[in-house]
C-alpha positions as a Markdown table, in Angstrom:
| # | Residue | x | y | z |
|---|---|---|---|---|
| 1 | Unk | -79.1 | 31.6 | 37.5 |
| 2 | Unk | -78.8 | 33.8 | 40.4 |
| 3 | Unk | -82.5 | 33.5 | 41.1 |
| 4 | Unk | -82.2 | 29.2 | 41.0 |
| 5 | Unk | -79.5 | 29.6 | 43.6 |
| 6 | Unk | -81.6 | 32.9 | 45.4 |
| 7 | Unk | -84.6 | 29.7 | 45.4 |
| 8 | Unk | -82.5 | 26.5 | 46.6 |
| 9 | Unk | -81.2 | 29.4 | 49.7 |
| 10 | Unk | -84.4 | 30.0 | 50.8 |
| 11 | Unk | -85.9 | 26.5 | 50.7 |
| 12 | Unk | -83.0 | 25.1 | 52.3 |
| 13 | Unk | -83.4 | 27.7 | 55.0 |
| 14 | Unk | -87.6 | 27.3 | 55.0 |
| 15 | Unk | -86.2 | 23.3 | 55.7 |
| 16 | Unk | -83.9 | 24.3 | 58.5 |
| 17 | Unk | -86.4 | 26.2 | 60.2 |
| 18 | Unk | -89.0 | 23.3 | 59.8 |
| 19 | Unk | -86.6 | 20.4 | 60.8 |
| 20 | Unk | -85.8 | 23.1 | 64.1 |
| 21 | Unk | -89.5 | 23.2 | 65.3 |
| 22 | Unk | -90.2 | 19.5 | 65.3 |
| 23 | Unk | -86.9 | 19.7 | 67.3 |
| 24 | Unk | -88.0 | 21.9 | 70.1 |
| 25 | Unk | -91.2 | 20.2 | 69.5 |
| 26 | Unk | -89.5 | 16.6 | 70.4 |
| 27 | Unk | -88.0 | 18.2 | 73.4 |
| 28 | Unk | -91.3 | 19.7 | 74.7 |
| 29 | Unk | -92.7 | 16.2 | 74.9 |
| 30 | Unk | -89.5 | 14.5 | 77.2 |
| 31 | Unk | -90.5 | 13.1 | 80.4 |
| 32 | Unk | -90.6 | 15.1 | 83.4 |
| 33 | Unk | -87.4 | 13.7 | 86.3 |
| 34 | Unk | -89.6 | 12.4 | 89.6 |
| 35 | Unk | -88.3 | 13.1 | 92.6 |
| 36 | Unk | -88.3 | 10.2 | 94.8 |
| 37 | Unk | -87.8 | 9.6 | 98.3 |
| 38 | Unk | -88.1 | 7.3 | 101.8 |
| 39 | Unk | -89.8 | 8.0 | 104.7 |
| 40 | Unk | -90.3 | 6.1 | 108.1 |
| 41 | Unk | -90.8 | 5.6 | 111.3 |
| 42 | Unk | -87.2 | 4.7 | 113.0 |
| 43 | Unk | -87.7 | 3.5 | 116.5 |
| 44 | Unk | -91.2 | 5.6 | 116.8 |
| 45 | Unk | -88.9 | 9.1 | 115.2 |
| 46 | Unk | -90.3 | 9.7 | 111.3 |
| 47 | Unk | -87.7 | 10.6 | 109.0 |
| 48 | Unk | -87.8 | 11.7 | 105.5 |
| 49 | Unk | -85.0 | 11.9 | 103.0 |
| 50 | Unk | -85.7 | 13.2 | 99.8 |
| 51 | Unk | -83.1 | 12.6 | 96.3 |
| 52 | Unk | -80.6 | 15.6 | 96.6 |
| 53 | Unk | -77.5 | 13.6 | 95.1 |
| 54 | Unk | -74.6 | 12.1 | 96.6 |
| 55 | Unk | -75.3 | 12.6 | 100.2 |
| 56 | Unk | -79.4 | 11.9 | 99.7 |
| 57 | Unk | -80.4 | 9.2 | 98.2 |
| 58 | Unk | -83.4 | 6.5 | 97.5 |
| 59 | Unk | -82.1 | 4.3 | 94.8 |
| 60 | Unk | -81.6 | 0.5 | 93.7 |
| 61 | Unk | -79.5 | -1.6 | 91.7 |
| 62 | Unk | -79.8 | -5.3 | 90.5 |
| 63 | Unk | -76.6 | -6.7 | 91.4 |
| 64 | Unk | -75.2 | -10.1 | 92.3 |
| 65 | Unk | -73.4 | -10.7 | 96.0 |
| 66 | Unk | -70.4 | -12.5 | 96.7 |
| 67 | Unk | -71.7 | -16.0 | 96.2 |
| 68 | Unk | -73.1 | -15.2 | 92.6 |
| 69 | Unk | -76.9 | -14.7 | 93.2 |
| 70 | Unk | -79.1 | -12.6 | 92.1 |
| 71 | Unk | -80.5 | -9.8 | 93.9 |
| 72 | Unk | -82.7 | -6.4 | 93.8 |
| 73 | Unk | -81.5 | -3.8 | 96.3 |
| 74 | Unk | -83.2 | -0.6 | 97.6 |
| 75 | Unk | -80.3 | 1.7 | 99.4 |
| 76 | Unk | -81.6 | 4.7 | 101.6 |
| 77 | Unk | -78.4 | 7.4 | 102.2 |
| 78 | Unk | -79.2 | 9.8 | 104.4 |
| 79 | Unk | -76.2 | 11.5 | 105.9 |
| 80 | Unk | -78.4 | 14.5 | 107.7 |
| 81 | Unk | -81.0 | 11.8 | 109.0 |
| 82 | Unk | -77.9 | 10.0 | 110.8 |
| 83 | Unk | -79.1 | 6.6 | 108.6 |
| 84 | Unk | -78.6 | 4.1 | 106.1 |
| 85 | Unk | -80.3 | 1.5 | 104.6 |
| 86 | Unk | -79.6 | -1.0 | 102.6 |
| 87 | Unk | -82.6 | -4.3 | 102.0 |
| 88 | Unk | -82.1 | -6.8 | 98.9 |
| 89 | Unk | -84.2 | -9.3 | 98.2 |
| 90 | Unk | -82.7 | -12.4 | 96.4 |
| 91 | Unk | -84.2 | -13.1 | 93.2 |
| 92 | Unk | -83.6 | -12.8 | 89.3 |
| 93 | Unk | -86.9 | -11.7 | 88.9 |
| 94 | Unk | -89.0 | -8.7 | 91.1 |
| 95 | Unk | -93.0 | -8.6 | 91.2 |
| 96 | Unk | -94.9 | -6.0 | 91.5 |
| 97 | Unk | -98.0 | -6.7 | 94.2 |
| 98 | Unk | -96.1 | -9.7 | 95.8 |
| 99 | Unk | -95.3 | -9.2 | 99.5 |
| 100 | Unk | -91.6 | -10.7 | 100.0 |
| 101 | Unk | -91.0 | -11.8 | 103.9 |
| 102 | Unk | -87.8 | -12.2 | 105.6 |
| 103 | Unk | -87.3 | -16.0 | 106.9 |
| 104 | Unk | -84.7 | -16.1 | 108.9 |
| 105 | Unk | -81.7 | -18.2 | 108.9 |
| 106 | Unk | -78.3 | -18.6 | 110.2 |
| 107 | Unk | -76.8 | -19.6 | 106.6 |
| 108 | Unk | -76.1 | -16.5 | 104.6 |
| 109 | Unk | -75.7 | -18.5 | 101.4 |
| 110 | Unk | -79.4 | -19.5 | 102.0 |
| 111 | Unk | -80.9 | -16.0 | 102.9 |
| 112 | Unk | -83.9 | -14.9 | 101.2 |
| 113 | Unk | -83.5 | -11.2 | 102.1 |
| 114 | Unk | -81.5 | -9.2 | 104.1 |
| 115 | Unk | -81.8 | -5.6 | 105.8 |
| 116 | Unk | -78.8 | -3.9 | 106.7 |
| 117 | Unk | -79.7 | -0.7 | 108.8 |
| 118 | Unk | -76.1 | 1.7 | 110.1 |
| 119 | Unk | -75.9 | 5.2 | 112.0 |
| 120 | Unk | -72.8 | 7.1 | 112.6 |
| 121 | Unk | -71.9 | 7.4 | 116.2 |
| 122 | Unk | -69.8 | 10.9 | 116.7 |
| 123 | Unk | -66.7 | 10.0 | 114.9 |
| 124 | Unk | -66.5 | 9.7 | 111.3 |
| 125 | Unk | -65.1 | 6.2 | 111.6 |
| 126 | Unk | -67.4 | 5.1 | 113.9 |
| 127 | Unk | -70.6 | 3.4 | 113.0 |
| 128 | Unk | -72.9 | 0.8 | 114.7 |
| 129 | Unk | -74.2 | -1.7 | 112.9 |
| 130 | Unk | -78.2 | -3.8 | 112.8 |
| 131 | Unk | -78.7 | -6.5 | 110.2 |
| 132 | Unk | -80.1 | -10.3 | 110.1 |
| 133 | Unk | -76.9 | -12.6 | 110.7 |
| 134 | Unk | -77.5 | -12.3 | 114.5 |
| 135 | Unk | -80.0 | -13.2 | 116.2 |
| 136 | Unk | -79.2 | -13.0 | 119.4 |
| 137 | Unk | -81.7 | -10.6 | 120.3 |
| 138 | Unk | -84.5 | -12.8 | 118.8 |
| 139 | Unk | -84.7 | -13.5 | 114.6 |
| 140 | Unk | -84.7 | -10.3 | 112.6 |
| 141 | Unk | -88.1 | -9.9 | 110.7 |
| 142 | Unk | -88.9 | -7.7 | 107.3 |
| 143 | Unk | -90.7 | -7.3 | 104.4 |
| 144 | Unk | -91.2 | -5.1 | 101.4 |
| 145 | Unk | -93.5 | -4.8 | 98.6 |
| 146 | Unk | -92.9 | -3.6 | 95.5 |
| 147 | Unk | -96.2 | -1.5 | 94.2 |
| 148 | Unk | -94.7 | 0.0 | 91.1 |
| 149 | Unk | -91.3 | -0.7 | 88.9 |
| 150 | Unk | -91.3 | 0.4 | 84.8 |
| 151 | Unk | -87.3 | -0.5 | 85.0 |
| 152 | Unk | -86.2 | 2.8 | 85.8 |
| 153 | Unk | -88.1 | 4.2 | 88.8 |
| 154 | Unk | -89.0 | 1.6 | 91.8 |
| 155 | Unk | -91.1 | 2.4 | 94.6 |
| 156 | Unk | -92.8 | 0.3 | 97.6 |
| 157 | Unk | -93.3 | -0.3 | 101.5 |
| 158 | Unk | -90.3 | -1.8 | 103.9 |
| 159 | Unk | -90.9 | -3.1 | 107.4 |
| 160 | Unk | -87.9 | -4.5 | 109.5 |
| 161 | Unk | -86.6 | -4.9 | 112.8 |
| 162 | Unk | -83.0 | -5.6 | 112.6 |
| 163 | Unk | -80.4 | -6.7 | 115.2 |
| 164 | Unk | -77.1 | -4.9 | 116.6 |
| 165 | Unk | -74.3 | -6.8 | 115.1 |
| 166 | Unk | -72.0 | -7.0 | 118.1 |
| 167 | Unk | -73.0 | -9.6 | 120.8 |
| 168 | Unk | -73.5 | -8.4 | 124.6 |
| 169 | Unk | -75.3 | -5.0 | 123.7 |
| 170 | Unk | -77.6 | -3.8 | 127.1 |
| 171 | Unk | -79.1 | -1.1 | 125.1 |
| 172 | Unk | -79.5 | -0.8 | 121.4 |
| 173 | Unk | -80.2 | -4.2 | 120.7 |
| 174 | Unk | -82.7 | -3.6 | 117.8 |
| 175 | Unk | -84.3 | -1.2 | 115.6 |
| 176 | Unk | -87.2 | -0.9 | 114.2 |
| 177 | Unk | -88.1 | 0.3 | 110.6 |
| 178 | Unk | -92.2 | 0.7 | 110.7 |
| 179 | Unk | -94.5 | 2.4 | 108.0 |
| 180 | Unk | -91.8 | 2.9 | 105.7 |
| 181 | Unk | -92.5 | 3.8 | 102.2 |
| 182 | Unk | -89.9 | 4.4 | 99.3 |
| 183 | Unk | -91.2 | 6.3 | 95.7 |
| 184 | Unk | -89.9 | 6.9 | 92.6 |
| 185 | Unk | -86.1 | 5.5 | 93.8 |
| 186 | Unk | -83.6 | 6.1 | 91.2 |
| 187 | Unk | -81.7 | 3.6 | 88.9 |
| 188 | Unk | -78.5 | 3.1 | 90.4 |
| 189 | Unk | -75.7 | 4.5 | 88.3 |
| 190 | Unk | -73.9 | 1.7 | 86.6 |
| 191 | Unk | -77.0 | -0.6 | 86.8 |
């Protein structure tokens, strides 16, 4: 009887050991997390943002706006670089390699895209905003091309020229974002 118990014990030990080996080999097959980034010239100055948690990130989100319209948004939060950029494409399905081009309208409910850019201006409560709703300084322009999208990470290109959201500005009327590239933007939490 003791011999039988020893055999059962050994078989159990080896089968547990074998399943542990299988689990460790599965762990090594998990995909390696890729780092996302955004880079562009903003008013001719090179800027680059890499994903580094809550203060620096490049992410995308699928959501609805206040008028219940579906959109895909790309959000760049770059506190140390002194800017924030939010871009939206109003669609319920993203097409890879399609160039989405902003068409200006004074009716927010009819916008096909939206670009919002902001910069802190010295104090914690002070921020300047540029966007698409004010065409006093010429019609805003913009385009986004999604170059890859797997449902988790999104990459693409962004260019835009947006207007200051206060009327009567004599300086800083516009902001131009050129050569913008984002890579491996991560899906926003709670998406």
